[in-house]
Amino acid sequence: MKFDSIIFDLDGTLWDSSKSVTRSWNQTLSHYNEVKNKLTVEDLQGAMGLQIQDIALRFFPDLEEEKRLEILKHCGKEECQYLEKKGGILYDEVQETLEKLVKNYKLFIVSNCQGGYIEAFFKVHGLEKYFIDYENPGRTGLTKGENIQIIIERNKLLNLVYVGDTQGDLEASRFAGIPFIYAKYGFGEVKEYDNVINRIEELLKL
């Protein structure tokens, strides 16, 4: 597999923010009488990589769509502010691997998240210097596959791969017509892929 550019997913690939996000969301949800149950870390991990509409339906199925989205957008806004201060958990060797990869590869991020989320990741961990560009549906309103295409076109990329951990990441890669490397250590289970890694530093061997 030969490539000169790598697009990364974020949640389940570069970091695990689920504990911080769960705490933040439950704080926000406490202001809504319509929401009776608290979310768990497992709930959040199971929703990583989904589009905002799908997450809203999964967590608040008994509410009207407009209310669901209102609550989710409020959670997302508070979440970014929380993450800027508290951060998430970087997977082992992430920074060390990025330091080595950036010497020979162009690095990018495409994640299914709201605006401000990737920026919070950059700010709290100081990793923005490794990435040329990034995109998300919070800015574009588009799917992950379409956002991958935007990165490809905007940066005139030819030989690239996408690294992610969910079925949605695989489908986005296929939509964009690029190879998919499965980060098996993440949240999802994927049976089809072009290559697989059990730790992020294994990218260096590819």
PDB file of C-alpha atoms in Angstrom:
ATOM      1  CA  MET A   1       0.000   0.000   0.000  1.00  0.00           C
ATOM      2  CA  LYS A   2       1.671   3.207  -1.200  1.00  0.00           C
ATOM      3  CA  PHE A   3       0.383   6.615  -0.179  1.00  0.00           C
ATOM      4  CA  ASP A   4       1.647  10.095   0.655  1.00  0.00           C
ATOM      5  CA  SER A   5      -1.354  11.480   2.536  1.00  0.00           C
ATOM      6  CA  ILE A   6      -3.393  10.205   5.498  1.00  0.00           C
ATOM      7  CA  ILE A   7      -6.854  11.348   6.575  1.00  0.00           C
ATOM      8  CA  PHE A   8      -7.702  10.404  10.147  1.00  0.00           C
ATOM      9  CA  ASP A   9     -10.978   9.905  11.903  1.00  0.00           C
ATOM     10  CA  LEU A  10     -10.868  11.418  15.409  1.00  0.00           C
ATOM     11  CA  ASP A  11     -12.987   9.561  17.992  1.00  0.00           C
ATOM     12  CA  GLY A  12     -11.790   6.000  18.452  1.00  0.00           C
ATOM     13  CA  THR A  13      -8.789   6.638  16.204  1.00  0.00           C
ATOM     14  CA  LEU A  14      -6.722   9.446  17.740  1.00  0.00           C
ATOM     15  CA  TRP A  15      -8.413   9.852  21.111  1.00  0.00           C
ATOM     16  CA  ASP A  16     -11.203   8.677  23.405  1.00  0.00           C
ATOM     17  CA  SER A  17     -13.222  11.630  24.679  1.00  0.00           C
ATOM     18  CA  SER A  18     -16.220   9.564  25.765  1.00  0.00           C
ATOM     19  CA  LYS A  19     -15.774  10.016  29.535  1.00  0.00           C
ATOM     20  CA  SER A  20     -15.387  13.781  29.264  1.00  0.00           C
ATOM     21  CA  VAL A  21     -18.246  14.040  26.782  1.00  0.00           C
ATOM     22  CA  THR A  22     -20.518  11.944  29.009  1.00  0.00           C
ATOM     23  CA  ARG A  23     -19.889  14.203  31.991  1.00  0.00           C
ATOM     24  CA  SER A  24     -20.478  17.315  29.905  1.00  0.00           C
ATOM     25  CA  TRP A  25     -23.663  16.012  28.271  1.00  0.00           C
ATOM     26  CA  ASN A  26     -25.209  14.891  31.552  1.00  0.00           C
ATOM     27  CA  GLN A  27     -24.573  18.339  33.021  1.00  0.00           C
ATOM     28  CA  THR A  28     -26.398  19.894  30.057  1.00  0.00           C
ATOM     29  CA  LEU A  29     -29.222  17.317  30.064  1.00  0.00           C
ATOM     30  CA  SER A  30     -29.950  18.068  33.709  1.00  0.00           C
ATOM     31  CA  HIS A  31     -31.536  21.336  32.494  1.00  0.00           C
ATOM     32  CA  TYR A  32     -34.161  19.477  30.439  1.00  0.00           C
ATOM     33  CA  ASN A  33     -37.108  17.984  32.311  1.00  0.00           C
ATOM     34  CA  GLU A  34     -38.040  15.989  29.196  1.00  0.00           C
ATOM     35  CA  VAL A  35     -34.886  13.885  29.542  1.00  0.00           C
ATOM     36  CA  LYS A  36     -35.283  11.372  32.362  1.00  0.00           C
ATOM     37  CA  ASN A  37     -32.240   9.138  31.971  1.00  0.00           C
ATOM     38  CA  LYS A  38     -28.559   9.924  32.256  1.00  0.00           C
ATOM     39  CA  LEU A  39     -26.238   8.809  29.482  1.00  0.00           C
ATOM     40  CA  THR A  40     -23.410   6.356  30.070  1.00  0.00           C
ATOM     41  CA  VAL A  41     -19.947   6.171  28.578  1.00  0.00           C
ATOM     42  CA  GLU A  42     -21.116   3.097  26.648  1.00  0.00           C
ATOM     43  CA  ASP A  43     -23.994   5.117  25.181  1.00  0.00           C
ATOM     44  CA  LEU A  44     -21.581   7.749  23.892  1.00  0.00           C
ATOM     45  CA  GLN A  45     -19.079   5.218  22.557  1.00  0.00           C
ATOM     46  CA  GLY A  46     -21.847   3.452  20.665  1.00  0.00           C
ATOM     47  CA  ALA A  47     -22.832   6.710  18.986  1.00  0.00           C
ATOM     48  CA  MET A  48     -19.331   7.805  17.958  1.00  0.00           C
ATOM     49  CA  GLY A  49     -19.148   8.366  14.222  1.00  0.00           C
ATOM     50  CA  LEU A  50     -22.901   8.790  13.678  1.00  0.00           C
ATOM     51  CA  GLN A  51     -24.461  11.859  12.118  1.00  0.00           C
ATOM     52  CA  ILE A  52     -26.069  14.350  14.522  1.00  0.00           C
ATOM     53  CA  GLN A  53     -29.627  13.438  13.442  1.00  0.00           C
ATOM     54  CA  ASP A  54     -28.986   9.746  14.126  1.00  0.00           C
ATOM     55  CA  ILE A  55     -27.479  10.459  17.553  1.00  0.00           C
ATOM     56  CA  ALA A  56     -30.461  12.629  18.493  1.00  0.00           C
ATOM     57  CA  LEU A  57     -32.900   9.887  17.486  1.00  0.00           C
ATOM     58  CA  ARG A  58     -30.946   7.214  19.353  1.00  0.00           C
ATOM     59  CA  PHE A  59     -30.786   9.132  22.643  1.00  0.00           C
ATOM     60  CA  PHE A  60     -34.141  10.934  22.617  1.00  0.00           C
ATOM     61  CA  PRO A  61     -36.537   8.785  20.549  1.00  0.00           C
ATOM     62  CA  ASP A  62     -39.641   9.951  22.428  1.00  0.00           C
ATOM     63  CA  LEU A  63     -39.108  13.635  21.663  1.00  0.00           C
ATOM     64  CA  GLU A  64     -40.072  15.605  18.570  1.00  0.00           C
ATOM     65  CA  GLU A  65     -37.264  15.978  16.029  1.00  0.00           C
ATOM     66  CA  GLU A  66     -36.957  19.731  16.554  1.00  0.00           C
ATOM     67  CA  LYS A  67     -36.564  19.278  20.311  1.00  0.00           C
ATOM     68  CA  ARG A  68     -34.105  16.419  19.881  1.00  0.00           C
ATOM     69  CA  LEU A  69     -31.861  18.512  17.686  1.00  0.00           C
ATOM     70  CA  GLU A  70     -32.155  21.534  19.978  1.00  0.00           C
ATOM     71  CA  ILE A  71     -30.949  19.463  22.939  1.00  0.00           C
ATOM     72  CA  LEU A  72     -28.160  17.829  20.963  1.00  0.00           C
ATOM     73  CA  LYS A  73     -26.851  21.137  19.642  1.00  0.00           C
ATOM     74  CA  HIS A  74     -26.848  22.531  23.181  1.00  0.00           C
ATOM     75  CA  CYS A  75     -24.916  19.460  24.357  1.00  0.00           C
ATOM     76  CA  GLY A  76     -22.436  19.912  21.520  1.00  0.00           C
ATOM     77  CA  LYS A  77     -21.815  23.563  22.312  1.00  0.00           C
ATOM     78  CA  GLU A  78     -21.179  22.892  25.996  1.00  0.00           C
ATOM     79  CA  GLU A  79     -19.107  19.822  25.133  1.00  0.00           C
ATOM     80  CA  CYS A  80     -16.561  21.783  23.080  1.00  0.00           C
ATOM     81  CA  GLN A  81     -16.031  24.285  25.885  1.00  0.00           C
ATOM     82  CA  TYR A  82     -15.628  21.424  28.360  1.00  0.00           C
ATOM     83  CA  LEU A  83     -13.153  19.565  26.136  1.00  0.00           C
ATOM     84  CA  GLU A  84     -11.013  22.663  25.652  1.00  0.00           C
ATOM     85  CA  LYS A  85     -10.375  22.568  29.398  1.00  0.00           C
ATOM     86  CA  LYS A  86     -10.518  18.865  30.267  1.00  0.00           C
ATOM     87  CA  GLY A  87      -9.594  17.161  26.994  1.00  0.00           C
ATOM     88  CA  GLY A  88      -9.941  13.493  26.189  1.00  0.00           C
ATOM     89  CA  ILE A  89      -7.592  10.543  26.419  1.00  0.00           C
ATOM     90  CA  LEU A  90      -5.041  10.348  23.615  1.00  0.00           C
ATOM     91  CA  TYR A  91      -4.339   6.806  22.531  1.00  0.00           C
ATOM     92  CA  ASP A  92      -0.845   5.551  23.322  1.00  0.00           C
ATOM     93  CA  GLU A  93       1.870   6.832  21.000  1.00  0.00           C
ATOM     94  CA  VAL A  94      -0.421   9.219  19.090  1.00  0.00           C
ATOM     95  CA  GLN A  95       1.798  12.282  19.367  1.00  0.00           C
ATOM     96  CA  GLU A  96       4.990  10.296  18.837  1.00  0.00           C
ATOM     97  CA  THR A  97       3.512   8.642  15.740  1.00  0.00           C
ATOM     98  CA  LEU A  98       2.254  11.933  14.308  1.00  0.00           C
ATOM     99  CA  GLU A  99       5.715  13.473  14.811  1.00  0.00           C
ATOM    100  CA  LYS A 100       7.231  10.728  12.683  1.00  0.00           C
ATOM    101  CA  LEU A 101       4.483  10.559  10.047  1.00  0.00           C
ATOM    102  CA  VAL A 102       4.448  14.294   9.375  1.00  0.00           C
ATOM    103  CA  LYS A 103       8.029  14.125   8.123  1.00  0.00           C
ATOM    104  CA  ASN A 104       6.918  12.093   5.099  1.00  0.00           C
ATOM    105  CA  TYR A 105       3.131  12.383   4.842  1.00  0.00           C
ATOM    106  CA  LYS A 106       0.456  15.057   4.636  1.00  0.00           C
ATOM    107  CA  LEU A 107      -1.963  14.609   7.547  1.00  0.00           C
ATOM    108  CA  PHE A 108      -5.656  15.542   7.762  1.00  0.00           C
ATOM    109  CA  ILE A 109      -8.742  14.921   9.919  1.00  0.00           C
ATOM    110  CA  VAL A 110     -12.328  14.292   8.816  1.00  0.00           C
ATOM    111  CA  SER A 111     -14.728  13.571  11.670  1.00  0.00           C
ATOM    112  CA  ASN A 112     -18.511  13.418  12.105  1.00  0.00           C
ATOM    113  CA  CYS A 113     -18.641  16.153  14.708  1.00  0.00           C
ATOM    114  CA  GLN A 114     -19.930  19.632  15.340  1.00  0.00           C
ATOM    115  CA  GLY A 115     -17.965  22.780  14.629  1.00  0.00           C
ATOM    116  CA  GLY A 116     -15.462  23.495  17.378  1.00  0.00           C
ATOM    117  CA  TYR A 117     -14.843  19.858  18.303  1.00  0.00           C
ATOM    118  CA  ILE A 118     -11.695  19.294  16.242  1.00  0.00           C
ATOM    119  CA  GLU A 119     -10.493  22.731  17.314  1.00  0.00           C
ATOM    120  CA  ALA A 120     -10.930  21.700  20.969  1.00  0.00           C
ATOM    121  CA  PHE A 121      -8.890  18.553  20.278  1.00  0.00           C
ATOM    122  CA  PHE A 122      -6.132  20.675  18.765  1.00  0.00           C
ATOM    123  CA  LYS A 123      -6.168  23.268  21.533  1.00  0.00           C
ATOM    124  CA  VAL A 124      -6.090  20.999  24.563  1.00  0.00           C
ATOM    125  CA  HIS A 125      -3.410  18.651  23.230  1.00  0.00           C
ATOM    126  CA  GLY A 126      -1.387  21.038  21.045  1.00  0.00           C
ATOM    127  CA  LEU A 127      -1.591  18.827  17.944  1.00  0.00           C
ATOM    128  CA  GLU A 128      -2.747  21.313  15.293  1.00  0.00           C
ATOM    129  CA  LYS A 129       0.811  21.683  14.000  1.00  0.00           C
ATOM    130  CA  TYR A 130       0.725  18.170  12.540  1.00  0.00           C
ATOM    131  CA  PHE A 131      -2.350  18.648  10.343  1.00  0.00           C
ATOM    132  CA  ILE A 132      -2.698  20.569   7.095  1.00  0.00           C
ATOM    133  CA  ASP A 133      -6.498  20.668   6.937  1.00  0.00           C
ATOM    134  CA  TYR A 134      -9.635  19.215   8.523  1.00  0.00           C
ATOM    135  CA  GLU A 135     -13.373  19.059   7.909  1.00  0.00           C
ATOM    136  CA  ASN A 136     -16.625  18.088   9.626  1.00  0.00           C
ATOM    137  CA  PRO A 137     -20.399  18.218   9.023  1.00  0.00           C
ATOM    138  CA  GLY A 138     -20.733  20.984  11.607  1.00  0.00           C
ATOM    139  CA  ARG A 139     -19.101  23.299   9.062  1.00  0.00           C
ATOM    140  CA  THR A 140     -20.356  21.825   5.807  1.00  0.00           C
ATOM    141  CA  GLY A 141     -23.608  19.999   6.619  1.00  0.00           C
ATOM    142  CA  LEU A 142     -22.328  17.114   4.486  1.00  0.00           C
ATOM    143  CA  THR A 143     -21.657  13.418   5.110  1.00  0.00           C
ATOM    144  CA  LYS A 144     -18.247  12.085   6.079  1.00  0.00           C
ATOM    145  CA  GLY A 145     -17.696  10.700   2.583  1.00  0.00           C
ATOM    146  CA  GLU A 146     -18.479  14.080   1.046  1.00  0.00           C
ATOM    147  CA  ASN A 147     -16.189  15.816   3.535  1.00  0.00           C
ATOM    148  CA  ILE A 148     -13.378  13.433   2.609  1.00  0.00           C
ATOM    149  CA  GLN A 149     -13.938  14.438  -1.014  1.00  0.00           C
ATOM    150  CA  ILE A 150     -13.717  18.112  -0.030  1.00  0.00           C
ATOM    151  CA  ILE A 151     -10.341  17.498   1.620  1.00  0.00           C
ATOM    152  CA  ILE A 152      -9.130  15.602  -1.442  1.00  0.00           C
ATOM    153  CA  GLU A 153     -10.213  18.333  -3.859  1.00  0.00           C
ATOM    154  CA  ARG A 154      -9.127  21.255  -1.687  1.00  0.00           C
ATOM    155  CA  ASN A 155      -5.640  19.833  -1.195  1.00  0.00           C
ATOM    156  CA  LYS A 156      -5.299  18.151  -4.599  1.00  0.00           C
ATOM    157  CA  LEU A 157      -4.564  14.737  -3.067  1.00  0.00           C
ATOM    158  CA  LEU A 158      -3.891  11.663  -5.201  1.00  0.00           C
ATOM    159  CA  ASN A 159      -2.396   8.842  -3.110  1.00  0.00           C
ATOM    160  CA  LEU A 160      -4.109   8.712   0.231  1.00  0.00           C
ATOM    161  CA  VAL A 161      -5.805   6.500   2.796  1.00  0.00           C
ATOM    162  CA  TYR A 162      -8.424   6.989   5.483  1.00  0.00           C
ATOM    163  CA  VAL A 163      -7.812   5.637   8.980  1.00  0.00           C
ATOM    164  CA  GLY A 164     -10.901   5.005  11.107  1.00  0.00           C
ATOM    165  CA  ASP A 165     -12.559   2.563  13.474  1.00  0.00           C
ATOM    166  CA  THR A 166     -16.223   2.173  12.450  1.00  0.00           C
ATOM    167  CA  GLN A 167     -18.392   0.804   9.673  1.00  0.00           C
ATOM    168  CA  GLY A 168     -19.339   4.379   8.860  1.00  0.00           C
ATOM    169  CA  ASP A 169     -15.659   5.179   8.313  1.00  0.00           C
ATOM    170  CA  LEU A 170     -15.380   2.270   5.895  1.00  0.00           C
ATOM    171  CA  GLU A 171     -18.471   3.397   3.997  1.00  0.00           C
ATOM    172  CA  ALA A 172     -17.186   6.980   3.811  1.00  0.00           C
ATOM    173  CA  SER A 173     -13.866   5.753   2.425  1.00  0.00           C
ATOM    174  CA  ARG A 174     -15.600   3.639  -0.186  1.00  0.00           C
ATOM    175  CA  PHE A 175     -17.825   6.606  -1.116  1.00  0.00           C
ATOM    176  CA  ALA A 176     -14.732   8.745  -1.634  1.00  0.00           C
ATOM    177  CA  GLY A 177     -12.972   5.945  -3.529  1.00  0.00           C
ATOM    178  CA  ILE A 178      -9.923   5.638  -1.274  1.00  0.00           C
ATOM    179  CA  PRO A 179      -8.385   2.742   0.718  1.00  0.00           C
ATOM    180  CA  PHE A 180      -9.460   2.199   4.324  1.00  0.00           C
ATOM    181  CA  ILE A 181      -7.217   1.244   7.244  1.00  0.00           C
ATOM    182  CA  TYR A 182      -9.169  -0.164  10.178  1.00  0.00           C
ATOM    183  CA  ALA A 183      -8.080   1.061  13.633  1.00  0.00           C
ATOM    184  CA  LYS A 184      -9.082  -2.099  15.460  1.00  0.00           C
ATOM    185  CA  TYR A 185      -8.347  -0.593  18.889  1.00  0.00           C
ATOM    186  CA  GLY A 186     -11.235   1.892  18.532  1.00  0.00           C
ATOM    187  CA  PHE A 187     -14.972   1.690  19.209  1.00  0.00           C
ATOM    188  CA  GLY A 188     -16.385  -0.121  16.179  1.00  0.00           C
ATOM    189  CA  GLU A 189     -16.277  -3.511  14.528  1.00  0.00           C
ATOM    190  CA  VAL A 190     -15.429  -3.595  10.838  1.00  0.00           C
ATOM    191  CA  LYS A 191     -15.081  -6.776   8.819  1.00  0.00           C
ATOM    192  CA  GLU A 192     -14.006  -5.275   5.490  1.00  0.00           C
ATOM    193  CA  TYR A 193     -10.862  -3.181   5.148  1.00  0.00           C
ATOM    194  CA  ASP A 194      -7.722  -2.757   3.056  1.00  0.00           C
ATOM    195  CA  ASN A 195      -5.413  -2.994   6.047  1.00  0.00           C
ATOM    196  CA  VAL A 196      -5.695  -3.138   9.823  1.00  0.00           C
ATOM    197  CA  ILE A 197      -3.724  -1.760  12.771  1.00  0.00           C
ATOM    198  CA  ASN A 198      -3.955  -2.747  16.434  1.00  0.00           C
ATOM    199  CA  ARG A 199      -2.066   0.346  17.624  1.00  0.00           C
ATOM    200  CA  ILE A 200      -1.593   3.662  15.861  1.00  0.00           C
ATOM    201  CA  GLU A 201       2.189   3.294  15.684  1.00  0.00           C
ATOM    202  CA  GLU A 202       1.700   0.341  13.344  1.00  0.00           C
ATOM    203  CA  LEU A 203       1.006   2.933  10.639  1.00  0.00           C
ATOM    204  CA  LEU A 204       4.750   3.505  10.552  1.00  0.00           C
ATOM    205  CA  LYS A 205       5.279  -0.056   9.294  1.00  0.00           C
ATOM    206  CA  LEU A 206       2.810   0.431   6.444  1.00  0.00           C
TER     207      LEU A 206
END
